[in-house]
Amino acid sequence: MSSGLVYRTTSFATDAPFFGGSARPFSQGTRMPGEPARARLPWPGGAADRGRRARDTAQSLPARADLSPELEGARTSAEMEQPVQFDTTAIQDAAQAMEGILRLHRRAIHRQPELGFAEHRTAGYIESVLSELGVPHRRVVGTGIVAVLEGSGAGCVGVRADIDALPVSEALGREGYRSEIDGVSHACGHDAHVAVALGLAKLLAGVDDLPGTVVLYFQPAEEGPGGATPMVAAGVLDDPAPQAVLGLHVSTRHPSGVVALRYGPATGSDDGFDITIHGAGGHAAHPDTAIDPVPVAAQIITAIQLIMTREVDPVTPAVCTFGSIHGGSRHNVIAPSVALQGTLRTVDEEVRALLVARIGEVAQGIASAHRAKASIAHRAGYDAGFNDPALSELVATSARSVLSEHRVLTESKPSLGGEDFYAFG
């Protein structure tokens, strides 16, 4: 599980507890246990449960309700309380006991994937689980949800889980939980993220007297157009105000049962661009009477890759990929135009600005040299994301206290995948 980590303030207890997770938390082939009764987890020095999460206070929510109950117990202090020791064995046992119900959550969400800002069923499902747990929550920006597990201490930590799916058909799927929505699937693991966050809610709701407050942010539209910024603009970081926010993401590049972290640069900026080469159509046997955009497009693609290797510091992560080329309809007809679509990724803002400018200059220059014209449309996406090194170390230390040393990995290279989580910083 790769984590994103941002600080909200500069003061944070360096050994406050966090909870680790699995890269692929749903193992296959195990018996599906029934959900156990809610066990109260002992927290040394904690008071008896005060009933703030009692089931009899929970309200049953309709699947598409858009409710906004007031959040309770805002924690705005810039100081965390003294570190609290906790029983890692009890936590692991409680987490293991939830495996069956978490698998059910993940599969239920996987069957009904929804695109950004249209996650109505997903949000309703999350609300119903939180209500059953007695966890106060409210809707924001349509399908976003903020849930608060209030503790007795002054510290406050946020955890974000994205909830949307992708406009991608699921070619293969397990019988019984394959996507039931044509052309939409959870191809990026957000169904697992939701299940993990719901498991965290259940785990912490069973703790006697939490030493701090935990806020869960169920965020819509990470895959686009972006749900983190609207949530922040709606004030989700104001009450309660977290001193740190953690993000998580499943990974296919790591073995099951590990936590992987990055210090510093973590994700790339995500820019898209469309280049259209305008030539003049004609017969393939008479190219001298036409302006063929196909070889012009080929030269533009090659020249842009030359920019990447000759104008960017070779140790600076940067990549430009063309994912789409469209032009022409017959083997013997010169097309009047060719359309290219590409993406630009880097972790350096100066390099980003340079490449955006140079892509346009090169495309127009090459097109002009061959009597064609090029039009370029640039779409600025998410900015690069950076993890706070001190918070990364805190999470690594805490994860090692719950897991073993070899199950906590430190990654030296950033991913150039785009991510809007860092708007929570």
Tab-separated table of C-alpha atoms in Angstrom:
chain	number	residue	atom	x	y	z
A	1	MET	CA	0.000	0.000	0.000
A	2	SER	CA	1.623	3.214	-1.099
A	3	SER	CA	0.816	6.146	1.138
A	4	GLY	CA	0.512	9.856	0.558
A	5	LEU	CA	1.363	12.019	3.533
A	6	VAL	CA	0.911	15.718	4.129
A	7	TYR	CA	1.323	17.931	7.158
A	8	ARG	CA	-1.300	20.456	8.168
A	9	THR	CA	0.879	21.955	10.914
A	10	THR	CA	4.509	21.735	11.910
A	11	SER	CA	3.965	20.125	15.320
A	12	PHE	CA	3.162	16.445	15.513
A	13	ALA	CA	3.987	13.837	18.131
A	14	THR	CA	6.771	11.790	16.617
A	15	ASP	CA	5.546	8.485	17.959
A	16	ALA	CA	1.777	8.871	17.860
A	17	PRO	CA	0.131	5.660	16.673
A	18	PHE	CA	-0.902	4.948	13.107
A	19	PHE	CA	-2.262	1.769	11.664
A	20	GLY	CA	-0.647	-0.194	8.857
A	21	GLY	CA	-2.435	-2.030	6.077
A	22	SER	CA	-1.925	-4.560	3.325
A	23	ALA	CA	-1.074	-3.846	-0.286
A	24	ARG	CA	-3.799	-6.275	-1.287
A	25	PRO	CA	-5.837	-6.649	1.869
A	26	PHE	CA	-8.309	-9.181	0.533
A	27	SER	CA	-6.711	-12.608	0.275
A	28	GLN	CA	-8.499	-15.176	-1.833
A	29	GLY	CA	-9.551	-18.673	-0.941
A	30	THR	CA	-10.301	-18.117	2.765
A	31	ARG	CA	-13.573	-19.044	4.400
A	32	MET	CA	-15.950	-16.077	4.569
A	33	PRO	CA	-16.477	-15.576	8.294
A	34	GLY	CA	-19.585	-13.959	9.649
A	35	GLU	CA	-19.060	-10.511	11.062
A	36	PRO	CA	-18.100	-10.786	14.742
A	37	ALA	CA	-19.771	-8.800	17.473
A	38	ARG	CA	-18.303	-5.370	18.103
A	39	ALA	CA	-15.460	-5.964	20.518
A	40	ARG	CA	-14.148	-3.056	22.549
A	41	LEU	CA	-10.402	-2.705	22.122
A	42	PRO	CA	-8.496	-1.850	25.291
A	43	TRP	CA	-6.513	1.378	25.220
A	44	PRO	CA	-4.319	1.609	28.335
A	45	GLY	CA	-5.433	4.479	30.518
A	46	GLY	CA	-8.647	5.002	28.544
A	47	ALA	CA	-11.976	5.656	30.171
A	48	ALA	CA	-15.007	3.468	29.651
A	49	ASP	CA	-16.985	3.974	26.481
A	50	ARG	CA	-19.071	7.106	26.864
A	51	GLY	CA	-21.651	5.969	24.374
A	52	ARG	CA	-20.826	8.562	21.738
A	53	ARG	CA	-20.803	5.854	19.110
A	54	ALA	CA	-23.584	3.720	20.518
A	55	ARG	CA	-25.745	1.967	17.964
A	56	ASP	CA	-28.915	3.313	19.482
A	57	THR	CA	-27.885	6.838	18.468
A	58	ALA	CA	-27.335	5.932	14.824
A	59	GLN	CA	-29.936	6.955	12.294
A	60	SER	CA	-30.851	4.832	9.323
A	61	LEU	CA	-29.965	6.726	6.150
A	62	PRO	CA	-31.560	6.249	2.742
A	63	ALA	CA	-29.161	5.176	-0.004
A	64	ARG	CA	-29.210	8.594	-1.718
A	65	ALA	CA	-29.697	10.857	1.271
A	66	ASP	CA	-27.821	14.140	1.211
A	67	LEU	CA	-27.616	14.804	4.924
A	68	SER	CA	-25.399	17.338	6.630
A	69	PRO	CA	-25.424	16.761	10.413
A	70	GLU	CA	-23.132	18.981	12.423
A	71	LEU	CA	-19.745	17.523	13.196
A	72	GLU	CA	-19.034	17.163	16.884
A	73	GLY	CA	-15.928	17.721	18.940
A	74	ALA	CA	-13.691	19.837	16.722
A	75	ARG	CA	-10.031	19.417	17.565
A	76	THR	CA	-8.065	22.488	16.550
A	77	SER	CA	-5.095	22.419	18.914
A	78	ALA	CA	-1.685	22.639	17.234
A	79	GLU	CA	-0.236	20.284	19.824
A	80	MET	CA	-0.679	16.540	20.026
A	81	GLU	CA	-1.070	14.954	23.452
A	82	GLN	CA	1.639	12.795	24.960
A	83	PRO	CA	2.276	9.607	22.977
A	84	VAL	CA	0.058	6.696	23.975
A	85	GLN	CA	1.185	3.086	23.945
A	86	PHE	CA	-1.236	0.580	22.469
A	87	ASP	CA	-1.694	-3.149	22.192
A	88	THR	CA	-0.570	-4.031	18.664
A	89	THR	CA	-1.630	-7.645	19.071
A	90	ALA	CA	-5.188	-6.633	19.937
A	91	ILE	CA	-5.290	-4.314	16.929
A	92	GLN	CA	-4.014	-6.998	14.564
A	93	ASP	CA	-6.464	-9.540	15.948
A	94	ALA	CA	-9.369	-7.135	15.546
A	95	ALA	CA	-8.283	-6.243	12.008
A	96	GLN	CA	-7.914	-9.902	11.052
A	97	ALA	CA	-11.389	-10.630	12.372
A	98	MET	CA	-12.774	-8.060	9.914
A	99	GLU	CA	-11.358	-9.746	6.814
A	100	GLY	CA	-14.653	-11.264	5.771
A	101	ILE	CA	-16.754	-8.130	6.146
A	102	LEU	CA	-14.107	-6.005	4.402
A	103	ARG	CA	-14.142	-8.405	1.489
A	104	LEU	CA	-17.909	-8.050	1.326
A	105	HIS	CA	-17.604	-4.243	1.339
A	106	ARG	CA	-15.033	-4.278	-1.431
A	107	ARG	CA	-17.017	-6.641	-3.643
A	108	ALA	CA	-20.271	-4.758	-3.139
A	109	ILE	CA	-18.613	-1.517	-4.229
A	110	HIS	CA	-16.787	-3.261	-7.073
A	111	ARG	CA	-20.058	-4.511	-8.540
A	112	GLN	CA	-21.536	-1.006	-8.738
A	113	PRO	CA	-18.740	1.324	-9.915
A	114	GLU	CA	-19.562	4.984	-10.497
A	115	LEU	CA	-17.727	7.848	-12.157
A	116	GLY	CA	-16.621	11.105	-10.525
A	117	PHE	CA	-19.317	13.135	-8.748
A	118	ALA	CA	-21.884	10.470	-9.682
A	119	GLU	CA	-20.999	8.049	-6.861
A	120	HIS	CA	-24.524	8.110	-5.409
A	121	ARG	CA	-24.881	4.404	-4.653
A	122	THR	CA	-21.323	4.262	-3.343
A	123	ALA	CA	-21.886	7.223	-1.015
A	124	GLY	CA	-25.154	5.729	0.179
A	125	TYR	CA	-23.414	2.444	0.934
A	126	ILE	CA	-20.677	4.209	2.903
A	127	GLU	CA	-23.263	6.174	4.873
A	128	SER	CA	-25.198	3.048	5.769
A	129	VAL	CA	-22.063	1.358	7.139
A	130	LEU	CA	-21.026	4.435	9.121
A	131	SER	CA	-24.527	4.747	10.556
A	132	GLU	CA	-24.495	1.110	11.615
A	133	LEU	CA	-21.212	1.783	13.404
A	134	GLY	CA	-22.621	4.907	15.037
A	135	VAL	CA	-19.948	7.124	13.470
A	136	PRO	CA	-21.091	10.747	12.924
A	137	HIS	CA	-20.753	11.838	9.314
A	138	ARG	CA	-21.962	14.385	6.791
A	139	ARG	CA	-22.159	14.862	3.042
A	140	VAL	CA	-20.101	17.449	1.175
A	141	VAL	CA	-19.817	18.393	-2.515
A	142	GLY	CA	-22.618	16.023	-3.455
A	143	THR	CA	-21.069	12.589	-3.008
A	144	GLY	CA	-18.193	13.296	-0.619
A	145	ILE	CA	-18.448	12.158	2.997
A	146	VAL	CA	-16.659	13.323	6.135
A	147	ALA	CA	-16.786	10.954	9.114
A	148	VAL	CA	-15.477	11.866	12.563
A	149	LEU	CA	-14.285	9.456	15.234
A	150	GLU	CA	-13.884	11.811	18.151
A	151	GLY	CA	-11.320	11.115	20.831
A	152	SER	CA	-10.537	12.657	24.175
A	153	GLY	CA	-7.157	14.114	23.244
A	154	ALA	CA	-6.340	17.293	21.363
A	155	GLY	CA	-4.649	15.665	18.375
A	156	CYS	CA	-6.448	15.139	15.062
A	157	VAL	CA	-5.412	13.048	12.056
A	158	GLY	CA	-7.219	12.695	8.726
A	159	VAL	CA	-7.354	9.669	6.428
A	160	ARG	CA	-8.525	10.017	2.827
A	161	ALA	CA	-10.038	7.313	0.619
A	162	ASP	CA	-11.110	8.029	-2.962
A	163	ILE	CA	-14.373	6.403	-4.049
A	164	ASP	CA	-14.803	6.829	-7.826
A	165	ALA	CA	-14.231	4.374	-10.672
A	166	LEU	CA	-12.873	4.617	-14.220
A	167	PRO	CA	-14.606	4.652	-17.625
A	168	VAL	CA	-12.990	1.299	-18.439
A	169	SER	CA	-14.737	-1.981	-19.240
A	170	GLU	CA	-13.799	-4.891	-17.015
A	171	ALA	CA	-12.595	-7.635	-19.336
A	172	LEU	CA	-12.218	-10.223	-16.612
A	173	GLY	CA	-13.758	-10.525	-13.204
A	174	ARG	CA	-14.457	-12.878	-10.369
A	175	GLU	CA	-17.800	-14.567	-10.572
A	176	GLY	CA	-20.224	-12.870	-8.232
A	177	TYR	CA	-18.619	-9.434	-8.023
A	178	ARG	CA	-17.667	-8.406	-11.549
A	179	SER	CA	-18.695	-4.870	-12.527
A	180	GLU	CA	-22.380	-4.728	-13.388
A	181	ILE	CA	-22.062	-1.331	-15.106
A	182	ASP	CA	-21.094	-1.420	-18.783
A	183	GLY	CA	-18.021	0.631	-19.550
A	184	VAL	CA	-17.239	1.445	-15.903
A	185	SER	CA	-15.059	-0.465	-13.444
A	186	HIS	CA	-12.907	-0.099	-10.359
A	187	ALA	CA	-9.682	-0.567	-12.304
A	188	CYS	CA	-7.592	1.568	-9.932
A	189	GLY	CA	-8.446	-0.028	-6.599
A	190	HIS	CA	-10.682	2.645	-5.094
A	191	ASP	CA	-13.130	-0.070	-4.064
A	192	ALA	CA	-10.382	-1.451	-1.850
A	193	HIS	CA	-9.601	2.021	-0.498
A	194	VAL	CA	-13.215	2.446	0.611
A	195	ALA	CA	-13.213	-0.981	2.249
A	196	VAL	CA	-9.984	-0.190	4.113
A	197	ALA	CA	-11.378	3.133	5.364
A	198	LEU	CA	-14.604	1.457	6.496
A	199	GLY	CA	-12.490	-1.135	8.282
A	200	LEU	CA	-10.546	1.639	10.000
A	201	ALA	CA	-13.839	3.217	11.063
A	202	LYS	CA	-14.979	-0.084	12.552
A	203	LEU	CA	-11.646	-0.684	14.264
A	204	LEU	CA	-11.483	2.763	15.869
A	205	ALA	CA	-15.174	2.779	16.754
A	206	GLY	CA	-14.346	-0.219	18.916
A	207	VAL	CA	-11.609	1.567	20.877
A	208	ASP	CA	-12.305	2.759	24.395
A	209	ASP	CA	-11.493	6.458	24.663
A	210	LEU	CA	-9.366	7.285	21.619
A	211	PRO	CA	-6.452	9.558	22.607
A	212	GLY	CA	-7.144	11.773	19.581
A	213	THR	CA	-9.673	12.392	16.815
A	214	VAL	CA	-9.581	10.635	13.445
A	215	VAL	CA	-11.405	12.121	10.444
A	216	LEU	CA	-12.186	9.987	7.389
A	217	TYR	CA	-12.520	11.780	4.055
A	218	PHE	CA	-14.366	9.721	1.444
A	219	GLN	CA	-13.463	11.714	-1.652
A	220	PRO	CA	-15.238	11.656	-5.027
A	221	ALA	CA	-13.802	12.239	-8.500
A	222	GLU	CA	-10.108	11.538	-7.985
A	223	GLU	CA	-9.940	10.179	-11.530
A	224	GLY	CA	-11.323	13.486	-12.767
A	225	PRO	CA	-12.205	16.259	-12.655
A	226	GLY	CA	-10.869	16.225	-9.084
A	227	GLY	CA	-12.747	16.061	-5.804
A	228	ALA	CA	-10.091	16.975	-3.242
A	229	THR	CA	-10.006	20.703	-4.017
A	230	PRO	CA	-13.820	21.108	-3.829
A	231	MET	CA	-13.853	19.241	-0.504
A	232	VAL	CA	-11.169	21.516	0.922
A	233	ALA	CA	-13.019	24.570	-0.406
A	234	ALA	CA	-16.136	23.283	1.366
A	235	GLY	CA	-14.259	23.526	4.683
A	236	VAL	CA	-13.656	19.865	5.500
A	237	LEU	CA	-10.270	20.728	7.026
A	238	ASP	CA	-11.673	23.413	9.304
A	239	ASP	CA	-13.798	21.511	11.805
A	240	PRO	CA	-12.166	19.312	12.999
A	241	ALA	CA	-8.804	20.615	11.800
A	242	PRO	CA	-6.324	17.770	11.239
A	243	GLN	CA	-2.636	18.281	11.879
A	244	ALA	CA	-1.820	15.649	9.271
A	245	VAL	CA	-3.693	13.859	6.508
A	246	LEU	CA	-2.794	10.381	5.288
A	247	GLY	CA	-3.646	8.921	1.899
A	248	LEU	CA	-3.385	5.325	0.799
A	249	HIS	CA	-3.296	3.451	-2.488
A	250	VAL	CA	-3.153	-0.239	-3.267
A	251	SER	CA	-0.291	-1.390	-5.454
A	252	THR	CA	0.269	-4.259	-7.860
A	253	ARG	CA	4.032	-3.716	-7.673
A	254	HIS	CA	4.384	-4.922	-4.108
A	255	PRO	CA	3.716	-8.252	-2.435
A	256	SER	CA	0.643	-8.636	-0.302
A	257	GLY	CA	1.006	-7.651	3.321
A	258	VAL	CA	3.434	-4.736	3.089
A	259	VAL	CA	3.306	-0.971	3.533
A	260	ALA	CA	5.395	1.100	1.107
A	261	LEU	CA	6.204	4.777	1.658
A	262	ARG	CA	7.950	7.549	-0.206
A	263	TYR	CA	9.826	10.451	1.358
A	264	GLY	CA	9.574	13.757	-0.487
A	265	PRO	CA	8.490	13.619	-4.167
A	266	ALA	CA	5.727	11.047	-4.422
A	267	THR	CA	3.529	11.662	-7.477
A	268	GLY	CA	3.906	13.550	-10.727
A	269	SER	CA	2.123	16.513	-12.201
A	270	ASP	CA	-0.451	15.362	-14.724
A	271	ASP	CA	-0.874	17.483	-17.861
A	272	GLY	CA	-2.687	16.481	-21.021
A	273	PHE	CA	-2.356	17.920	-24.492
A	274	ASP	CA	-4.001	17.556	-27.888
A	275	ILE	CA	-2.037	18.291	-31.049
A	276	THR	CA	-3.816	18.448	-34.390
A	277	ILE	CA	-1.721	18.599	-37.564
A	278	HIS	CA	-3.630	20.242	-40.398
A	279	GLY	CA	-2.439	19.296	-43.873
A	280	ALA	CA	-4.202	18.918	-47.204
A	281	GLY	CA	-5.769	15.664	-48.307
A	282	GLY	CA	-5.145	13.989	-51.629
A	283	HIS	CA	-4.486	10.750	-53.451
A	284	ALA	CA	-1.731	8.545	-52.072
A	285	ALA	CA	-0.232	8.221	-55.552
A	286	HIS	CA	0.232	11.993	-55.812
A	287	PRO	CA	1.683	13.214	-52.478
A	288	ASP	CA	3.162	16.244	-54.255
A	289	THR	CA	-0.351	17.653	-54.643
A	290	ALA	CA	-1.175	17.205	-50.941
A	291	ILE	CA	0.291	18.066	-47.551
A	292	ASP	CA	0.593	14.757	-45.742
A	293	PRO	CA	0.084	15.193	-41.957
A	294	VAL	CA	1.049	11.605	-41.085
A	295	PRO	CA	4.852	11.896	-41.468
A	296	VAL	CA	4.635	15.339	-39.867
A	297	ALA	CA	2.953	13.750	-36.839
A	298	ALA	CA	5.655	11.081	-36.728
A	299	GLN	CA	8.393	13.719	-36.705
A	300	ILE	CA	6.645	15.677	-33.957
A	301	ILE	CA	6.401	12.593	-31.741
A	302	THR	CA	10.078	11.770	-32.273
A	303	ALA	CA	11.213	15.356	-31.725
A	304	ILE	CA	9.302	15.648	-28.458
A	305	GLN	CA	11.016	12.510	-27.173
A	306	LEU	CA	14.317	14.171	-28.123
A	307	ILE	CA	13.352	17.125	-25.918
A	308	MET	CA	12.804	14.748	-23.008
A	309	THR	CA	16.305	13.261	-23.309
A	310	ARG	CA	18.279	16.372	-24.328
A	311	GLU	CA	16.652	19.335	-22.595
A	312	VAL	CA	15.796	17.850	-19.192
A	313	ASP	CA	18.299	16.963	-16.475
A	314	PRO	CA	18.606	13.163	-16.804
A	315	VAL	CA	18.131	12.645	-13.066
A	316	THR	CA	14.858	14.619	-12.996
A	317	PRO	CA	11.813	12.361	-13.424
A	318	ALA	CA	9.912	13.414	-16.551
A	319	VAL	CA	7.971	11.507	-19.172
A	320	CYS	CA	5.859	12.359	-22.214
A	321	THR	CA	3.668	9.613	-23.637
A	322	PHE	CA	1.413	9.728	-26.676
A	323	GLY	CA	-1.554	7.489	-26.022
A	324	SER	CA	-3.612	8.203	-29.124
A	325	ILE	CA	-3.006	8.854	-32.834
A	326	HIS	CA	-5.928	9.242	-35.226
A	327	GLY	CA	-5.846	10.140	-38.894
A	328	GLY	CA	-7.037	8.860	-42.225
A	329	SER	CA	-9.596	6.270	-43.257
A	330	ARG	CA	-8.188	4.431	-46.292
A	331	HIS	CA	-4.862	2.985	-47.394
A	332	ASN	CA	-4.715	5.060	-50.586
A	333	VAL	CA	-5.957	8.428	-49.342
A	334	ILE	CA	-3.791	11.114	-47.747
A	335	ALA	CA	-5.661	12.358	-44.695
A	336	PRO	CA	-6.334	16.075	-44.279
A	337	SER	CA	-5.388	15.988	-40.590
A	338	VAL	CA	-3.966	13.858	-37.795
A	339	ALA	CA	-4.863	14.199	-34.112
A	340	LEU	CA	-2.464	13.279	-31.304
A	341	GLN	CA	-3.218	12.985	-27.600
A	342	GLY	CA	-0.524	12.798	-24.977
A	343	THR	CA	0.300	13.229	-21.320
A	344	LEU	CA	3.206	14.993	-19.636
A	345	ARG	CA	4.436	13.990	-16.163
A	346	THR	CA	7.179	15.361	-13.918
A	347	VAL	CA	7.839	16.313	-10.292
A	348	ASP	CA	9.597	19.606	-11.074
A	349	GLU	CA	7.516	22.735	-11.756
A	350	GLU	CA	10.278	24.449	-13.753
A	351	VAL	CA	10.685	21.376	-15.940
A	352	ARG	CA	6.911	21.202	-16.308
A	353	ALA	CA	6.702	24.787	-17.564
A	354	LEU	CA	9.666	24.268	-19.893
A	355	LEU	CA	8.197	21.135	-21.464
A	356	VAL	CA	4.721	22.602	-21.916
A	357	ALA	CA	6.270	25.507	-23.827
A	358	ARG	CA	8.704	23.383	-25.841
A	359	ILE	CA	6.057	20.846	-26.909
A	360	GLY	CA	4.069	23.663	-28.465
A	361	GLU	CA	7.109	25.243	-30.107
A	362	VAL	CA	8.371	21.981	-31.586
A	363	ALA	CA	4.963	20.902	-32.869
A	364	GLN	CA	4.326	24.207	-34.596
A	365	GLY	CA	7.878	24.489	-35.913
A	366	ILE	CA	7.933	21.035	-37.498
A	367	ALA	CA	4.464	21.479	-38.958
A	368	SER	CA	5.449	24.817	-40.461
A	369	ALA	CA	8.633	23.345	-41.938
A	370	HIS	CA	6.492	20.892	-43.901
A	371	ARG	CA	3.844	23.432	-45.048
A	372	ALA	CA	1.338	22.152	-42.465
A	373	LYS	CA	-0.118	23.812	-39.388
A	374	ALA	CA	-0.367	22.542	-35.826
A	375	SER	CA	-2.888	23.521	-33.162
A	376	ILE	CA	-2.147	22.640	-29.545
A	377	ALA	CA	-4.527	22.482	-26.604
A	378	HIS	CA	-2.920	22.079	-23.177
A	379	ARG	CA	-4.911	20.832	-20.169
A	380	ALA	CA	-3.225	21.485	-16.835
A	381	GLY	CA	-3.942	18.627	-14.453
A	382	TYR	CA	-2.924	17.825	-10.885
A	383	ASP	CA	0.271	19.248	-9.452
A	384	ALA	CA	3.098	17.010	-8.293
A	385	GLY	CA	2.687	15.605	-4.788
A	386	PHE	CA	5.272	15.662	-2.018
A	387	ASN	CA	5.244	13.678	1.222
A	388	ASP	CA	6.476	15.360	4.371
A	389	PRO	CA	9.693	13.457	5.278
A	390	ALA	CA	9.127	13.705	9.037
A	391	LEU	CA	5.584	12.410	8.730
A	392	SER	CA	6.759	9.630	6.404
A	393	GLU	CA	9.261	8.574	9.038
A	394	LEU	CA	6.567	8.691	11.707
A	395	VAL	CA	4.301	6.439	9.659
A	396	ALA	CA	7.168	4.065	8.875
A	397	THR	CA	8.088	3.797	12.556
A	398	SER	CA	4.479	3.267	13.578
A	399	ALA	CA	3.915	0.688	10.834
A	400	ARG	CA	6.977	-1.253	11.969
A	401	SER	CA	5.571	-1.353	15.485
A	402	VAL	CA	2.433	-3.071	14.172
A	403	LEU	CA	3.995	-5.078	11.360
A	404	SER	CA	7.526	-6.446	11.119
A	405	GLU	CA	10.570	-4.577	9.851
A	406	HIS	CA	10.698	-6.354	6.483
A	407	ARG	CA	7.029	-5.559	5.760
A	408	VAL	CA	7.597	-1.783	5.729
A	409	LEU	CA	9.309	-0.647	2.531
A	410	THR	CA	10.846	2.710	1.697
A	411	GLU	CA	10.759	3.707	-1.966
A	412	SER	CA	13.396	6.050	-3.354
A	413	LYS	CA	11.685	6.886	-6.651
A	414	PRO	CA	8.414	8.774	-7.094
A	415	SER	CA	5.543	7.488	-9.166
A	416	LEU	CA	4.594	9.732	-12.066
A	417	GLY	CA	0.960	8.813	-11.689
A	418	GLY	CA	-1.255	11.836	-11.030
A	419	GLU	CA	-3.079	12.265	-7.725
A	420	ASP	CA	-5.200	15.086	-6.273
A	421	PHE	CA	-4.796	13.935	-2.662
A	422	TYR	CA	-2.194	16.620	-2.000
A	423	ALA	CA	-4.843	19.329	-2.137
A	424	PHE	CA	-5.526	18.245	1.455
A	425	GLY	CA	-2.134	19.712	2.369
